[in-house]
Amino acid sequence: MSSTPWWAAEDFWRKCAIFVTAFMALVLILLTFHSLAAIQSGAGRVPAYSVINHRIDYRMDSERGYQIPVIGAEAPLFGRKLTDAEAEQLVDLGKLTVQAKNCMNCHTLLGNGAYFAPDLTKSWLDPGWGNEQAREVLMTLFLKDPVANARTFGTGRSMPNMRLTDDEVRGVIAFLKWMSAVDTNGFPRGFEPLPQGGA
Amino acid sequence: MAEATADIAATEVRATPAAAKALSAAQRLALRYFLVAMVLFLVQMVFGLLAGLQFLMPDFLHGALDFNVNRMVHINAMIVWMLYGFIGSIYWLVEDEAGVPLVGIRLAQATFWVLTIAVAVVVIVFLVVQVGPGEMRSIWLINEGREYIEAPRWADIGIVLCMAAFFYNVAATFMKGRWSGISGTLVLDLIALAGLYFAGMFYTTNISVDQYWWWWVVHLWVEATWEVLVGCIMAWGLMKTLGVRRKIVTTWLYIEVALMFGSGILGLGHHYFWIGTPEYWLGIGGFFSALEPIPLVAMVVHAVYDAGRHGFQSNNHPALAWLIAHAFGNFLGAGVWGFIQTLPQINLYTHGTQWTASHGHLAFFGAYATIVVAFVYLALQRWRGDVWMSGGLPDKGRKWKWALALLNVGALGMTIALLIAGYEQSFTERAIGGSTWQAYFAGQTTVWFVQAMYWRMAFGVLMTVGLLLLLWDFLTIGRGETRAAKVVPGDANTR
Ligand code: HEM
Ligand code: HEM
Ligand SMILES: [Fe+2]
């Protein structure tokens, strides 16, 4: 025993391992309580589902030094203002569809998923939809038949037809619109949204 | 013949060939786990090749076996085969470590079949049904649509039950026999590993909350609990292949646990930069995850130092070679490739690009595929009668050496190709193009990106050839060998 210095002793490191693990786990649990409260829908960083009744923009915030979502004037999705409950139901249908159709094994959402297709975090704001007036129609057409409406920019890599129902398409678009209003600390950077509302 | 020369100290390390012929029931079960693991490894490769090919030939199987299906099978086969490899390894070592036969062998055997049938059903549903309508029913029966843990909810519940049975086998065996530093660490780690799976077993509309918990499973598995699990396996493996003293491996194991959990638990924050979570994660995640390579360096030092101290005199050359590959692969794939994109200032541009795929491949291969392969060699040696597996094999060790080279060179080559692709992508799509739909394809069509996709395929083929060679070697190594395993004197008794 006397030949082993304390810093090489088994017992010292066992205690160290237990203490460090317990401490780090405790800190993570405390931070988790805080973070989960901060990312409830409507708590600020993550919008309420009824945000789909509004125009969403993505603009530079000089204080934070990067772009953040800006919730603007009323601009109901598909021209119909929804109650909070209806909005939640629609976004929920969209989220469920995204999972059941396994979109994340081609696309990334919030940057997580697969790298075969564009990131969908800001898809609602993508300049590819042209302008505010055309967007809902083009998105619906695209999601109903992504092969006929393919862009692929010369790659031929088109999205297969996921056979979404009309309701599922509406749900997916509501979900994408809601997600585009999540405050992601400036990810993606330098993204220029399509022109909206002359603002 | 060689029994006569084996002295008392050596028998601590090696059983005599005569006694070794009969494997215990738990060890035969371990071999079954390894068999399924290797079949799934091959499945993983095949679906990886299909997915990779679709980058180059987008019409290939379009609408029939789409990229998302191939990729899902690719990564799920991987997770499952690695878990099978770990479970097999633990069934293999538990009796030796506890000093008593496995408790509840019947339960263990039944669990194997339940789990394996469940896995087969899940894969068939993935391939045949593929996706479902936007209803909870799809989540329960077909596919949860969350990367790595796509298995439908019914299977989740089955997996948890099987894990509980497995845990009972292991913990009860140690309780009946004796505990050690390694087994204590292992059992506590298994509790955490299984418990984390629950974090992936619920549905929520809120994508930020969804991702928050999803990363608990993915990150706290691969960068915390799996690392410690393989640390335990490695500790046992070093004692067995090299005869390193128990006190030394145990102390190292504690050091690794302290460093790994000390950095890896809060290192989770490197996934909370951009998913809606508060800004403090930029600092916490960046800082702690930047420390994560430290325990991985420690593991390399430990393995290489021990191997060197014993003059690379092992009784199982292929196993030792793969253990060394594990130490370096873990350090490079996880430590270096993870580190290069872990600071938020860099991750902002690399997040969700081929950089991530580059790191994912080298890390999973380097850290986990390697150690399972090493363990399979250890098990095969016993199974074939505790035979000679050092230098001078009948085929001059050509098969295992070529398999080792092809798999590792293939993995490294693929990683470099993907890194180049990732660099082009983050530059063109992210930094210049601002991550729009059009910018995404601008990145995908740069010359170097496209070339990298070809190189990825070429190295993937190399890896697949390497795997076939490896499986061939598994089927043949030690067959008809008459020499007994080399006796490793060891530092002292390993108990
Ligand atoms: C053996 C251990 C590890 C494995 C198997 C592993 C594997 C992975 C995988 C598969 C992903 C992609 C997840 C996805 O699909 O979205 C990932 C992401 C990541 N890993 Fe690791 N990793 C390991 C260790 C590390 C370490 C030690 C670090 C840091 C030093 C690290 C840093 C990262 C980062 C920053 C990301 C996020 C990439 C992004 O933003 O897209 N990883 N890891
Ligand atoms: C034949 C060789 C292989 C090929 C052609 C291949 C191909 C692929 C492809 C195309 C993807 C999808 C990437 C994307 O979303 O863009 C992928 C993902 C992945 N593969 Fe492989 N793969 C191979 C072998 C392996 C091996 C041996 C491992 C690990 C042991 C592995 C682990 C992974 C992981 C972890 C991911 C998810 C990466 C992420 O999300 O970042 N693959 N692979
Ligand atoms: Fe991580």
PDB file of N, CA, C and O in Angstrom, chain B residues 84 110-124 154:
ATOM      1  N   TYR B  84     -26.045  -6.471 -29.509  1.00  0.00           N
ATOM      2  CA  TYR B  84     -25.886  -7.933 -29.455  1.00  0.00           C
ATOM      3  C   TYR B  84     -24.443  -8.307 -29.127  1.00  0.00           C
ATOM      4  O   TYR B  84     -24.189  -9.225 -28.356  1.00  0.00           O
ATOM      5  N   ALA B 110     -34.355 -18.034 -23.380  1.00  0.00           N
ATOM      6  CA  ALA B 110     -35.660 -17.608 -23.896  1.00  0.00           C
ATOM      7  C   ALA B 110     -35.580 -16.157 -24.367  1.00  0.00           C
ATOM      8  O   ALA B 110     -36.107 -15.794 -25.429  1.00  0.00           O
ATOM      9  N   THR B 111     -34.878 -15.332 -23.587  1.00  0.00           N
ATOM     10  CA  THR B 111     -34.759 -13.919 -23.943  1.00  0.00           C
ATOM     11  C   THR B 111     -34.107 -13.743 -25.303  1.00  0.00           C
ATOM     12  O   THR B 111     -34.523 -12.909 -26.100  1.00  0.00           O
ATOM     13  N   PHE B 112     -33.096 -14.556 -25.542  1.00  0.00           N
ATOM     14  CA  PHE B 112     -32.417 -14.460 -26.839  1.00  0.00           C
ATOM     15  C   PHE B 112     -33.420 -14.643 -27.981  1.00  0.00           C
ATOM     16  O   PHE B 112     -33.432 -13.874 -28.942  1.00  0.00           O
ATOM     17  N   TRP B 113     -34.256 -15.665 -27.867  1.00  0.00           N
ATOM     18  CA  TRP B 113     -35.192 -15.934 -28.961  1.00  0.00           C
ATOM     19  C   TRP B 113     -36.248 -14.854 -29.071  1.00  0.00           C
ATOM     20  O   TRP B 113     -36.570 -14.409 -30.177  1.00  0.00           O
ATOM     21  N   VAL B 114     -36.758 -14.403 -27.949  1.00  0.00           N
ATOM     22  CA  VAL B 114     -37.777 -13.345 -27.985  1.00  0.00           C
ATOM     23  C   VAL B 114     -37.194 -12.108 -28.665  1.00  0.00           C
ATOM     24  O   VAL B 114     -37.786 -11.530 -29.585  1.00  0.00           O
ATOM     25  N   LEU B 115     -36.001 -11.721 -28.226  1.00  0.00           N
ATOM     26  CA  LEU B 115     -35.374 -10.522 -28.771  1.00  0.00           C
ATOM     27  C   LEU B 115     -35.088 -10.688 -30.266  1.00  0.00           C
ATOM     28  O   LEU B 115     -35.355  -9.792 -31.073  1.00  0.00           O
ATOM     29  N   THR B 116     -34.575 -11.834 -30.632  1.00  0.00           N
ATOM     30  CA  THR B 116     -34.185 -12.027 -32.020  1.00  0.00           C
ATOM     31  C   THR B 116     -35.404 -12.068 -32.944  1.00  0.00           C
ATOM     32  O   THR B 116     -35.384 -11.500 -34.045  1.00  0.00           O
ATOM     33  N   ILE B 117     -36.464 -12.698 -32.480  1.00  0.00           N
ATOM     34  CA  ILE B 117     -37.675 -12.718 -33.303  1.00  0.00           C
ATOM     35  C   ILE B 117     -38.243 -11.299 -33.419  1.00  0.00           C
ATOM     36  O   ILE B 117     -38.636 -10.855 -34.497  1.00  0.00           O
ATOM     37  N   ALA B 118     -38.234 -10.564 -32.303  1.00  0.00           N
ATOM     38  CA  ALA B 118     -38.726  -9.191 -32.350  1.00  0.00           C
ATOM     39  C   ALA B 118     -37.916  -8.359 -33.345  1.00  0.00           C
ATOM     40  O   ALA B 118     -38.474  -7.610 -34.156  1.00  0.00           O
ATOM     41  N   VAL B 119     -36.596  -8.510 -33.313  1.00  0.00           N
ATOM     42  CA  VAL B 119     -35.748  -7.758 -34.240  1.00  0.00           C
ATOM     43  C   VAL B 119     -36.087  -8.124 -35.679  1.00  0.00           C
ATOM     44  O   VAL B 119     -36.221  -7.257 -36.555  1.00  0.00           O
ATOM     45  N   ALA B 120     -36.267  -9.416 -35.931  1.00  0.00           N
ATOM     46  CA  ALA B 120     -36.580  -9.853 -37.296  1.00  0.00           C
ATOM     47  C   ALA B 120     -37.911  -9.258 -37.758  1.00  0.00           C
ATOM     48  O   ALA B 120     -38.020  -8.770 -38.889  1.00  0.00           O
ATOM     49  N   VAL B 121     -38.908  -9.273 -36.877  1.00  0.00           N
ATOM     50  CA  VAL B 121     -40.219  -8.716 -37.259  1.00  0.00           C
ATOM     51  C   VAL B 121     -40.084  -7.219 -37.554  1.00  0.00           C
ATOM     52  O   VAL B 121     -40.606  -6.714 -38.559  1.00  0.00           O
ATOM     53  N   VAL B 122     -39.344  -6.520 -36.702  1.00  0.00           N
ATOM     54  CA  VAL B 122     -39.183  -5.075 -36.913  1.00  0.00           C
ATOM     55  C   VAL B 122     -38.536  -4.809 -38.274  1.00  0.00           C
ATOM     56  O   VAL B 122     -39.004  -3.959 -39.049  1.00  0.00           O
ATOM     57  N   VAL B 123     -37.494  -5.557 -38.597  1.00  0.00           N
ATOM     58  CA  VAL B 123     -36.800  -5.319 -39.867  1.00  0.00           C
ATOM     59  C   VAL B 123     -37.715  -5.635 -41.053  1.00  0.00           C
ATOM     60  O   VAL B 123     -37.766  -4.878 -42.031  1.00  0.00           O
ATOM     61  N   ILE B 124     -38.478  -6.712 -40.928  1.00  0.00           N
ATOM     62  CA  ILE B 124     -39.375  -7.054 -42.033  1.00  0.00           C
ATOM     63  C   ILE B 124     -40.432  -5.963 -42.222  1.00  0.00           C
ATOM     64  O   ILE B 124     -40.725  -5.545 -43.351  1.00  0.00           O
ATOM     65  N   TRP B 154     -44.218  -1.047 -29.698  1.00  0.00           N
ATOM     66  CA  TRP B 154     -44.358  -2.409 -29.160  1.00  0.00           C
ATOM     67  C   TRP B 154     -42.982  -3.055 -28.993  1.00  0.00           C
ATOM     68  O   TRP B 154     -42.725  -3.746 -28.012  1.00  0.00           O
TER      69      TRP B 154
END
